[in-house]
């Protein structure tokens, strides 16, 4: 008897399979066909060689060896084959170098993040060390510290894998992952050399050659302002860690390819990046860059899940028809597609603005907008990624729950996105801080309203109403505890309204091609089915 055999989902060239990215990049890079070719190549790798390697590497994890056979403490971490390949590729493709080389001016960030978006879902969160490396490059290049710029940037920006370095971002300590001002690590200066002593509780990608970290110079006051920003290199020329011990690797729900570690700093030599205080302010360029990477990773993982789910829906037959022809299954996928589309367009608008900020500069209003947009996009897409990928797994029925389909890892990895780089609540409060004084806040909110496209569709009216009501809430809420209590609902109201506004702007000019059975106008209406105004609920 021949038993039924189900065909699994498959991936093709992930650039060609992505009508959103192809339409966006064809518009912006119509004169730069070499960029389109590079995206096509990355799409081919992502759906081909890297995807296969990812499946083959599925059960492997980084290994920490603390001792050599003769009793010497070595603390070596070996990453898996996929990560080794990803590192070489990241350097060769210029995933960090592109926005600093500035070959395409303000479009350089778009070029970079379009590649990152294709690269990310097939490389098991190698985007983590890359995000921190980009953040470190940005922080150092703005620091005015020429010595460190000369020492580190050529490595961070190298396209030669043998020269390429990644950077860590060592912030988290036991007393406060969010409340970084509680950092316990002490710095003292001996004969002109700073040395760090303390415990870093959660350092991602501990294989990096350098790190930016916070520590409190002896005698400095408590709190964030008493911290200073330090640069350190992790190993000496013989490859030995410089007074750093790796206590253990973390046993995490997801991101299991990332060698996240607990470290003891036992007199680690370090250099001040800038002044010996205000370290949180000094590291904030890094935070904003890694938060942008977080958003791109969120949309990239959603896209991967949806591509697999659409492909499966075409193959899987149940109750007499392919799932894609079942009205309810199709509707479920389209609803997820609408969430993705809003997230995609707002994230890439942020990227666009970042590119402009780094080249032409922004006017005051745009600057305030980008400062606000970064936490909003990070927190909104983080939540969406978890929700969408949970649904994606359900689209496969029981198969979505089975590890060797490669599906569950998508949800586990997505779960980190709302947590690291600022939780949803911390970023909601950051959004309020970013809005500044009541007058600046009202100006920025007015600017957001102006950006909503003209038109009287229900979705557009809903967007204007939600933004207007967020502005009203902010004006009326003067009690600090009440502001804090509503901060998440306020931030999500803004995040979702801005996504719908971005989707509506694109719907006016962009078409998706024939890969998806829907157009952007329809997606816009579906996006608006979920309530935009979270402030009305209470
Ligand atoms: C896949 C892609 C992603 C990959 C990521 C991989 C790595 C993951 C590893 C990590 O998770 S690293 C740890 C991440 N941790 C955080 O993101 C910390 C979350 N907590 C916050 O963001 C808090 O809001 C913060 C630590 C900033 C609060 O600290 P403080 O000491 O209370 O700071 P304060 O007084 O609010 O701000 C100090 C200064 O920094 C102020 O400027 P002034 O000194 O001029 O007044 C702030 O305006 C400024 N500042 C703070 N956040 C800023 C900022 N400026 C610009 N942008 C920001 N985001």
Short mmCIF file of C-alpha atoms in Angstrom, two decimals, residues 33-467:
data_model
loop_
_atom_site.label_atom_id
_atom_site.label_comp_id
_atom_site.label_asym_id
_atom_site.label_seq_id
_atom_site.Cartn_x
_atom_site.Cartn_y
_atom_site.Cartn_z
CA UNK A 33 21.83 47.62 -11.35
CA UNK A 34 24.90 46.33 -9.47
CA UNK A 35 22.93 46.73 -6.24
CA UNK A 36 20.01 44.78 -7.69
CA UNK A 37 22.41 42.03 -8.80
CA UNK A 38 23.91 41.87 -5.30
CA UNK A 39 20.42 41.57 -3.81
CA UNK A 40 19.59 38.81 -6.27
CA UNK A 41 22.75 36.95 -5.27
CA UNK A 42 21.96 37.35 -1.58
CA UNK A 43 18.39 36.16 -2.27
CA UNK A 44 19.80 33.10 -4.03
CA UNK A 45 22.11 32.30 -1.09
CA UNK A 46 19.34 32.88 1.45
CA UNK A 47 16.91 30.50 -0.24
CA UNK A 48 19.64 28.05 -1.33
CA UNK A 49 23.10 27.37 0.11
CA UNK A 50 22.57 29.18 3.43
CA UNK A 51 19.12 27.71 3.98
CA UNK A 52 20.47 24.20 3.39
CA UNK A 53 23.42 24.83 5.68
CA UNK A 54 21.02 26.18 8.30
CA UNK A 55 18.97 22.97 8.22
CA UNK A 56 22.10 20.80 8.35
CA UNK A 57 23.47 22.86 11.28
CA UNK A 58 20.18 22.75 13.16
CA UNK A 59 21.26 20.70 16.15
CA UNK A 60 24.67 22.32 16.61
CA UNK A 61 25.34 24.96 19.24
CA UNK A 62 28.37 26.97 20.28
CA UNK A 63 30.70 25.18 22.66
CA UNK A 64 32.68 26.78 25.49
CA UNK A 65 35.91 25.01 26.47
CA UNK A 66 37.15 26.52 29.72
CA UNK A 67 40.30 24.46 30.30
CA UNK A 68 42.97 22.93 28.08
CA UNK A 69 44.05 19.32 28.78
CA UNK A 70 46.97 20.56 30.93
CA UNK A 71 44.95 22.73 33.24
CA UNK A 72 45.32 26.14 31.66
CA UNK A 73 42.21 28.32 31.64
CA UNK A 74 41.53 29.08 27.98
CA UNK A 75 37.81 29.96 27.70
CA UNK A 76 37.57 29.28 23.98
CA UNK A 77 34.19 29.44 22.26
CA UNK A 78 33.68 27.52 19.04
CA UNK A 79 30.72 28.69 16.98
CA UNK A 80 28.91 26.44 14.51
CA UNK A 81 29.53 26.01 10.79
CA UNK A 82 26.64 28.29 9.80
CA UNK A 83 28.02 31.17 11.84
CA UNK A 84 31.52 30.69 10.39
CA UNK A 85 30.09 30.93 6.88
CA UNK A 86 27.93 33.90 7.88
CA UNK A 87 30.92 35.85 9.17
CA UNK A 88 32.87 35.45 5.93
CA UNK A 89 29.85 36.41 3.88
CA UNK A 90 29.04 39.43 6.05
CA UNK A 91 32.53 40.82 5.56
CA UNK A 92 32.71 40.08 1.83
CA UNK A 93 29.28 41.55 1.14
CA UNK A 94 30.08 44.68 3.16
CA UNK A 95 27.12 44.31 5.52
CA UNK A 96 28.80 46.70 7.96
CA UNK A 97 30.99 48.61 5.50
CA UNK A 98 28.28 49.80 3.10
CA UNK A 99 26.79 52.70 5.12
CA UNK A 100 30.27 53.96 6.07
CA UNK A 101 31.71 53.75 2.55
CA UNK A 102 28.78 55.95 1.49
CA UNK A 103 29.04 54.96 -2.18
CA UNK A 104 25.32 55.55 -2.60
CA UNK A 105 25.05 58.54 -0.30
CA UNK A 106 21.76 58.66 1.59
CA UNK A 107 20.67 55.38 -0.02
CA UNK A 108 23.58 53.48 1.53
CA UNK A 109 21.55 52.49 4.59
CA UNK A 110 18.76 51.19 2.38
CA UNK A 111 21.31 49.17 0.41
CA UNK A 112 22.77 47.73 3.62
CA UNK A 113 19.49 46.87 5.31
CA UNK A 114 17.96 45.35 2.16
CA UNK A 115 20.89 42.90 2.18
CA UNK A 116 20.63 42.35 5.93
CA UNK A 117 16.92 41.62 5.60
CA UNK A 118 17.66 38.83 3.09
CA UNK A 119 20.68 37.51 5.01
CA UNK A 120 19.12 37.41 8.50
CA UNK A 121 16.56 34.57 8.38
CA UNK A 122 19.07 32.09 6.96
CA UNK A 123 21.91 32.82 9.40
CA UNK A 124 20.40 32.11 12.83
CA UNK A 125 20.78 35.56 14.43
CA UNK A 126 24.29 36.25 13.18
CA UNK A 127 22.62 39.66 12.83
CA UNK A 128 23.27 40.04 16.58
CA UNK A 129 27.07 40.51 16.40
CA UNK A 130 26.61 42.48 13.19
CA UNK A 131 24.14 44.87 14.85
CA UNK A 132 26.54 45.50 17.71
CA UNK A 133 29.42 45.95 15.26
CA UNK A 134 27.47 48.55 13.30
CA UNK A 135 26.51 50.24 16.59
CA UNK A 136 30.14 50.32 17.72
CA UNK A 137 31.31 51.68 14.35
CA UNK A 138 28.73 54.45 14.56
CA UNK A 139 29.54 55.27 18.19
CA UNK A 140 33.28 55.37 17.62
CA UNK A 141 33.03 57.36 14.40
CA UNK A 142 30.97 60.01 16.23
CA UNK A 143 33.18 59.98 19.32
CA UNK A 144 35.95 62.23 18.01
CA UNK A 145 38.47 59.76 19.51
CA UNK A 146 40.85 59.59 16.54
CA UNK A 147 43.12 56.98 18.13
CA UNK A 148 40.27 54.49 18.55
CA UNK A 149 38.83 55.37 15.18
CA UNK A 150 42.18 54.55 13.54
CA UNK A 151 42.62 51.42 15.63
CA UNK A 152 39.20 49.80 15.32
CA UNK A 153 37.23 51.16 12.36
CA UNK A 154 39.43 49.63 9.63
CA UNK A 155 38.64 46.22 11.16
CA UNK A 156 34.95 46.80 11.77
CA UNK A 157 34.50 48.06 8.21
CA UNK A 158 36.81 45.56 6.51
CA UNK A 159 35.56 43.49 3.59
CA UNK A 160 38.42 41.05 4.11
CA UNK A 161 37.22 38.21 6.39
CA UNK A 162 40.75 37.83 7.80
CA UNK A 163 40.75 41.46 8.94
CA UNK A 164 37.09 41.79 9.88
CA UNK A 165 36.21 42.25 13.57
CA UNK A 166 32.89 42.17 15.30
CA UNK A 167 32.16 44.15 18.46
CA UNK A 168 30.34 43.29 21.67
CA UNK A 169 28.06 45.65 23.57
CA UNK A 170 28.55 44.75 27.21
CA UNK A 171 25.92 46.60 29.19
CA UNK A 172 23.78 44.15 31.09
CA UNK A 173 24.62 43.42 34.73
CA UNK A 174 22.74 41.55 37.43
CA UNK A 175 21.27 44.60 39.21
CA UNK A 176 19.77 46.03 36.05
CA UNK A 177 19.39 44.87 32.47
CA UNK A 178 17.13 47.84 31.78
CA UNK A 179 18.24 50.15 34.58
CA UNK A 180 21.79 50.30 33.29
CA UNK A 181 22.62 53.11 35.73
CA UNK A 182 23.01 50.42 38.40
CA UNK A 183 26.10 49.02 36.69
CA UNK A 184 28.56 47.70 39.31
CA UNK A 185 31.67 47.35 37.15
CA UNK A 186 34.40 49.60 38.48
CA UNK A 187 37.15 51.27 36.49
CA UNK A 188 40.37 52.47 37.99
CA UNK A 189 43.35 54.06 36.38
CA UNK A 190 46.87 52.68 37.11
CA UNK A 191 49.78 54.59 35.60
CA UNK A 192 47.59 55.91 32.82
CA UNK A 193 45.96 52.54 32.06
CA UNK A 194 42.29 51.96 32.87
CA UNK A 195 41.42 48.51 34.26
CA UNK A 196 37.89 47.12 34.65
CA UNK A 197 36.63 44.87 37.46
CA UNK A 198 33.12 43.47 37.52
CA UNK A 199 30.65 40.92 36.24
CA UNK A 200 28.87 41.27 32.90
CA UNK A 201 25.80 39.10 33.15
CA UNK A 202 24.59 38.86 29.58
CA UNK A 203 27.11 39.53 26.82
CA UNK A 204 25.91 38.54 23.39
CA UNK A 205 28.27 37.05 20.82
CA UNK A 206 31.22 36.85 23.16
CA UNK A 207 33.51 35.79 20.32
CA UNK A 208 33.94 39.43 19.28
CA UNK A 209 37.43 40.89 19.05
CA UNK A 210 36.45 44.13 20.80
CA UNK A 211 33.63 45.52 22.91
CA UNK A 212 32.17 48.80 24.05
CA UNK A 213 31.19 48.62 27.69
CA UNK A 214 30.09 50.75 30.62
CA UNK A 215 31.93 51.01 33.93
CA UNK A 216 32.08 53.46 36.82
CA UNK A 217 35.38 55.28 37.26
CA UNK A 218 36.47 55.23 40.92
CA UNK A 219 34.95 58.10 42.82
CA UNK A 220 32.16 58.78 40.30
CA UNK A 221 28.59 59.16 41.60
CA UNK A 222 25.94 56.44 41.37
CA UNK A 223 23.50 56.33 38.43
CA UNK A 224 23.87 56.51 34.68
CA UNK A 225 25.71 59.83 34.62
CA UNK A 226 28.48 58.40 36.80
CA UNK A 227 29.24 55.71 34.22
CA UNK A 228 31.83 56.06 31.49
CA UNK A 229 32.05 54.39 28.09
CA UNK A 230 35.09 52.16 27.53
CA UNK A 231 36.64 50.43 24.55
CA UNK A 232 38.47 47.15 25.03
CA UNK A 233 40.02 44.42 22.92
CA UNK A 234 39.21 40.96 24.20
CA UNK A 235 42.40 39.01 23.36
CA UNK A 236 46.15 39.65 23.22
CA UNK A 237 48.33 38.91 20.20
CA UNK A 238 48.72 35.28 21.38
CA UNK A 239 44.93 34.87 21.42
CA UNK A 240 44.62 34.84 25.24
CA UNK A 241 41.70 36.68 26.84
CA UNK A 242 42.85 39.89 28.52
CA UNK A 243 41.88 39.34 32.15
CA UNK A 244 38.42 38.15 31.17
CA UNK A 245 36.91 34.87 32.31
CA UNK A 246 33.92 33.29 30.64
CA UNK A 247 31.89 31.76 33.47
CA UNK A 248 29.33 29.99 31.30
CA UNK A 249 27.19 30.23 28.20
CA UNK A 250 23.54 31.11 28.76
CA UNK A 251 20.88 28.42 28.40
CA UNK A 252 18.32 30.40 26.39
CA UNK A 253 14.83 29.79 24.97
CA UNK A 254 16.02 30.79 21.49
CA UNK A 255 18.94 32.46 19.66
CA UNK A 256 20.84 29.32 20.57
CA UNK A 257 23.49 29.84 17.91
CA UNK A 258 24.47 33.11 19.63
CA UNK A 259 27.24 32.43 22.18
CA UNK A 260 25.81 34.60 24.94
CA UNK A 261 27.99 34.48 28.05
CA UNK A 262 28.51 35.59 31.63
CA UNK A 263 31.88 37.26 32.02
CA UNK A 264 34.12 38.25 34.89
CA UNK A 265 36.33 41.24 34.20
CA UNK A 266 39.38 40.87 36.41
CA UNK A 267 41.46 43.93 35.62
CA UNK A 268 40.64 44.04 31.92
CA UNK A 269 42.62 46.82 30.20
CA UNK A 270 40.32 49.37 28.56
CA UNK A 271 40.38 52.86 27.09
CA UNK A 272 38.00 55.71 27.66
CA UNK A 273 36.05 56.55 24.53
CA UNK A 274 35.22 60.09 25.61
CA UNK A 275 34.71 61.95 28.88
CA UNK A 276 34.86 59.89 32.11
CA UNK A 277 31.10 60.22 32.75
CA UNK A 278 27.77 60.27 30.89
CA UNK A 279 28.41 56.80 29.53
CA UNK A 280 24.72 56.09 28.85
CA UNK A 281 24.47 59.18 26.69
CA UNK A 282 27.69 58.21 24.89
CA UNK A 283 26.51 54.66 24.12
CA UNK A 284 23.08 55.82 22.88
CA UNK A 285 24.12 55.94 19.17
CA UNK A 286 24.87 52.22 19.53
CA UNK A 287 21.45 51.60 21.09
CA UNK A 288 19.65 53.34 18.27
CA UNK A 289 21.55 51.40 15.60
CA UNK A 290 20.99 48.01 17.26
CA UNK A 291 17.31 48.87 17.70
CA UNK A 292 17.09 49.53 13.95
CA UNK A 293 18.69 46.12 13.30
CA UNK A 294 16.17 44.60 15.68
CA UNK A 295 13.29 45.95 13.60
CA UNK A 296 14.81 44.70 10.34
CA UNK A 297 15.37 41.29 11.94
CA UNK A 298 11.72 41.25 13.03
CA UNK A 299 10.38 41.90 9.53
CA UNK A 300 12.91 39.48 8.04
CA UNK A 301 11.80 36.62 10.31
CA UNK A 302 8.12 37.40 9.63
CA UNK A 303 8.79 37.32 5.87
CA UNK A 304 10.57 33.97 6.14
CA UNK A 305 7.68 32.47 8.08
CA UNK A 306 5.13 33.83 5.63
CA UNK A 307 7.06 32.63 2.58
CA UNK A 308 7.13 29.13 4.02
CA UNK A 309 3.45 29.29 4.99
CA UNK A 310 2.32 30.47 1.53
CA UNK A 311 4.35 27.77 -0.17
CA UNK A 312 2.90 25.12 2.10
CA UNK A 313 -0.63 26.42 1.58
CA UNK A 314 -0.21 25.80 -2.16
CA UNK A 315 0.84 22.17 -1.54
CA UNK A 316 -1.21 21.01 1.38
CA UNK A 317 -4.61 19.58 0.52
CA UNK A 318 -7.28 19.21 3.20
CA UNK A 319 -11.06 18.88 3.04
CA UNK A 320 -10.87 18.54 -0.71
CA UNK A 321 -8.79 21.55 -1.71
CA UNK A 322 -5.36 23.16 -1.37
CA UNK A 323 -5.24 25.33 1.76
CA UNK A 324 -4.63 28.40 -0.34
CA UNK A 325 -8.06 27.92 -1.91
CA UNK A 326 -9.76 27.64 1.46
CA UNK A 327 -11.30 31.03 2.24
CA UNK A 328 -10.49 30.94 5.95
CA UNK A 329 -6.88 29.79 5.59
CA UNK A 330 -6.29 32.32 2.86
CA UNK A 331 -7.85 35.06 4.96
CA UNK A 332 -5.63 34.11 7.91
CA UNK A 333 -2.54 34.44 5.73
CA UNK A 334 -3.70 37.76 4.30
CA UNK A 335 -4.30 39.15 7.78
CA UNK A 336 -0.71 38.20 8.70
CA UNK A 337 0.47 39.68 5.43
CA UNK A 338 -1.18 42.98 6.37
CA UNK A 339 0.68 43.07 9.70
CA UNK A 340 3.90 42.34 7.87
CA UNK A 341 3.29 45.02 5.22
CA UNK A 342 2.77 47.76 7.80
CA UNK A 343 5.87 46.65 9.68
CA UNK A 344 7.94 46.41 6.50
CA UNK A 345 7.17 49.86 5.14
CA UNK A 346 7.58 51.75 8.39
CA UNK A 347 10.85 49.94 9.15
CA UNK A 348 12.27 50.84 5.76
CA UNK A 349 11.08 54.44 6.14
CA UNK A 350 13.13 54.55 9.32
CA UNK A 351 16.11 53.13 7.42
CA UNK A 352 15.67 55.76 4.75
CA UNK A 353 15.62 58.55 7.29
CA UNK A 354 18.67 57.13 9.05
CA UNK A 355 20.50 57.17 5.72
CA UNK A 356 19.54 60.79 5.19
CA UNK A 357 20.59 61.70 8.73
CA UNK A 358 24.04 60.25 8.13
CA UNK A 359 24.64 62.03 4.84
CA UNK A 360 22.60 65.14 4.11
CA UNK A 361 21.49 65.66 7.72
CA UNK A 362 17.89 66.20 8.83
CA UNK A 363 15.94 69.28 9.72
CA UNK A 364 14.84 69.67 13.33
CA UNK A 365 11.44 68.13 12.77
CA UNK A 366 12.79 65.09 10.92
CA UNK A 367 15.43 64.65 13.61
CA UNK A 368 12.77 64.56 16.31
CA UNK A 369 10.77 62.15 14.17
CA UNK A 370 13.69 59.72 13.74
CA UNK A 371 14.49 59.84 17.46
CA UNK A 372 10.87 58.86 18.19
CA UNK A 373 10.50 56.43 15.31
CA UNK A 374 13.43 54.23 16.38
CA UNK A 375 11.98 52.99 19.71
CA UNK A 376 8.44 52.92 18.23
CA UNK A 377 9.44 50.74 15.30
CA UNK A 378 11.54 48.47 17.49
CA UNK A 379 8.81 47.89 20.05
CA UNK A 380 5.96 47.51 17.56
CA UNK A 381 7.77 45.10 15.21
CA UNK A 382 9.07 43.04 18.16
CA UNK A 383 5.53 42.35 19.31
CA UNK A 384 4.33 41.68 15.76
CA UNK A 385 7.12 39.19 15.06
CA UNK A 386 6.12 37.00 18.01
CA UNK A 387 2.40 37.17 17.16
CA UNK A 388 2.87 36.58 13.42
CA UNK A 389 5.31 33.71 13.85
CA UNK A 390 3.07 32.02 16.38
CA UNK A 391 0.28 32.11 13.75
CA UNK A 392 2.69 30.95 11.06
CA UNK A 393 3.43 27.81 13.07
CA UNK A 394 -0.31 27.23 13.42
CA UNK A 395 -0.68 27.48 9.63
CA UNK A 396 1.25 24.20 9.46
CA UNK A 397 -0.93 22.43 12.03
CA UNK A 398 1.05 19.91 14.07
CA UNK A 399 4.01 20.11 11.69
CA UNK A 400 4.63 23.66 12.87
CA UNK A 401 5.36 22.26 16.32
CA UNK A 402 7.95 19.75 15.14
CA UNK A 403 11.58 20.75 15.46
CA UNK A 404 13.09 19.20 12.34
CA UNK A 405 10.74 21.14 10.08
CA UNK A 406 12.90 24.13 11.06
CA UNK A 407 9.73 26.04 12.00
CA UNK A 408 9.67 26.25 15.84
CA UNK A 409 13.03 28.00 15.90
CA UNK A 410 11.47 30.96 14.10
CA UNK A 411 9.14 31.59 17.03
CA UNK A 412 11.79 30.99 19.68
CA UNK A 413 14.21 33.37 17.97
CA UNK A 414 11.48 35.99 17.49
CA UNK A 415 10.74 35.96 21.22
CA UNK A 416 14.02 37.74 21.92
CA UNK A 417 13.09 40.71 19.75
CA UNK A 418 10.76 42.42 22.26
CA UNK A 419 13.17 41.64 25.11
CA UNK A 420 16.71 42.66 24.23
CA UNK A 421 17.76 46.14 23.24
CA UNK A 422 15.07 47.58 25.50
CA UNK A 423 11.86 45.77 26.46
CA UNK A 424 8.50 47.04 25.19
CA UNK A 425 7.89 48.92 28.43
CA UNK A 426 11.36 50.49 28.58
CA UNK A 427 11.04 51.61 24.97
CA UNK A 428 7.53 52.94 25.57
CA UNK A 429 9.01 55.18 28.25
CA UNK A 430 11.88 56.06 25.92
CA UNK A 431 9.27 57.14 23.33
CA UNK A 432 7.80 59.58 25.86
CA UNK A 433 11.28 60.88 26.66
CA UNK A 434 12.03 61.21 22.93
CA UNK A 435 9.01 63.47 22.49
CA UNK A 436 10.63 66.06 24.76
CA UNK A 437 8.76 69.03 26.21
CA UNK A 438 4.94 69.21 25.86
CA UNK A 439 5.33 71.79 23.12
CA UNK A 440 7.91 69.75 21.17
CA UNK A 441 5.70 66.69 21.60
CA UNK A 442 2.68 68.43 20.09
CA UNK A 443 4.80 69.70 17.18
CA UNK A 444 6.08 66.19 16.47
CA UNK A 445 2.59 64.69 16.71
CA UNK A 446 1.31 67.39 14.38
CA UNK A 447 4.06 66.43 11.93
CA UNK A 448 2.98 62.76 12.11
CA UNK A 449 -0.60 63.76 11.29
CA UNK A 450 0.60 65.76 8.27
CA UNK A 451 2.32 62.65 6.93
CA UNK A 452 -0.94 60.67 6.72
CA UNK A 453 -1.90 60.62 3.03
CA UNK A 454 -5.00 62.46 1.91
CA UNK A 455 -8.11 60.40 1.33
CA UNK A 456 -11.32 59.49 3.10
CA UNK A 457 -11.07 55.70 3.33
CA UNK A 458 -12.07 54.20 6.68
CA UNK A 459 -8.46 53.15 7.29
CA UNK A 460 -7.11 56.67 6.78
CA UNK A 461 -9.81 58.21 8.96
CA UNK A 462 -8.98 55.69 11.67
CA UNK A 463 -5.29 56.61 11.44
CA UNK A 464 -5.98 60.32 11.83
CA UNK A 465 -8.35 59.69 14.73
CA UNK A 466 -5.86 57.46 16.53
CA UNK A 467 -3.02 59.97 16.13
#
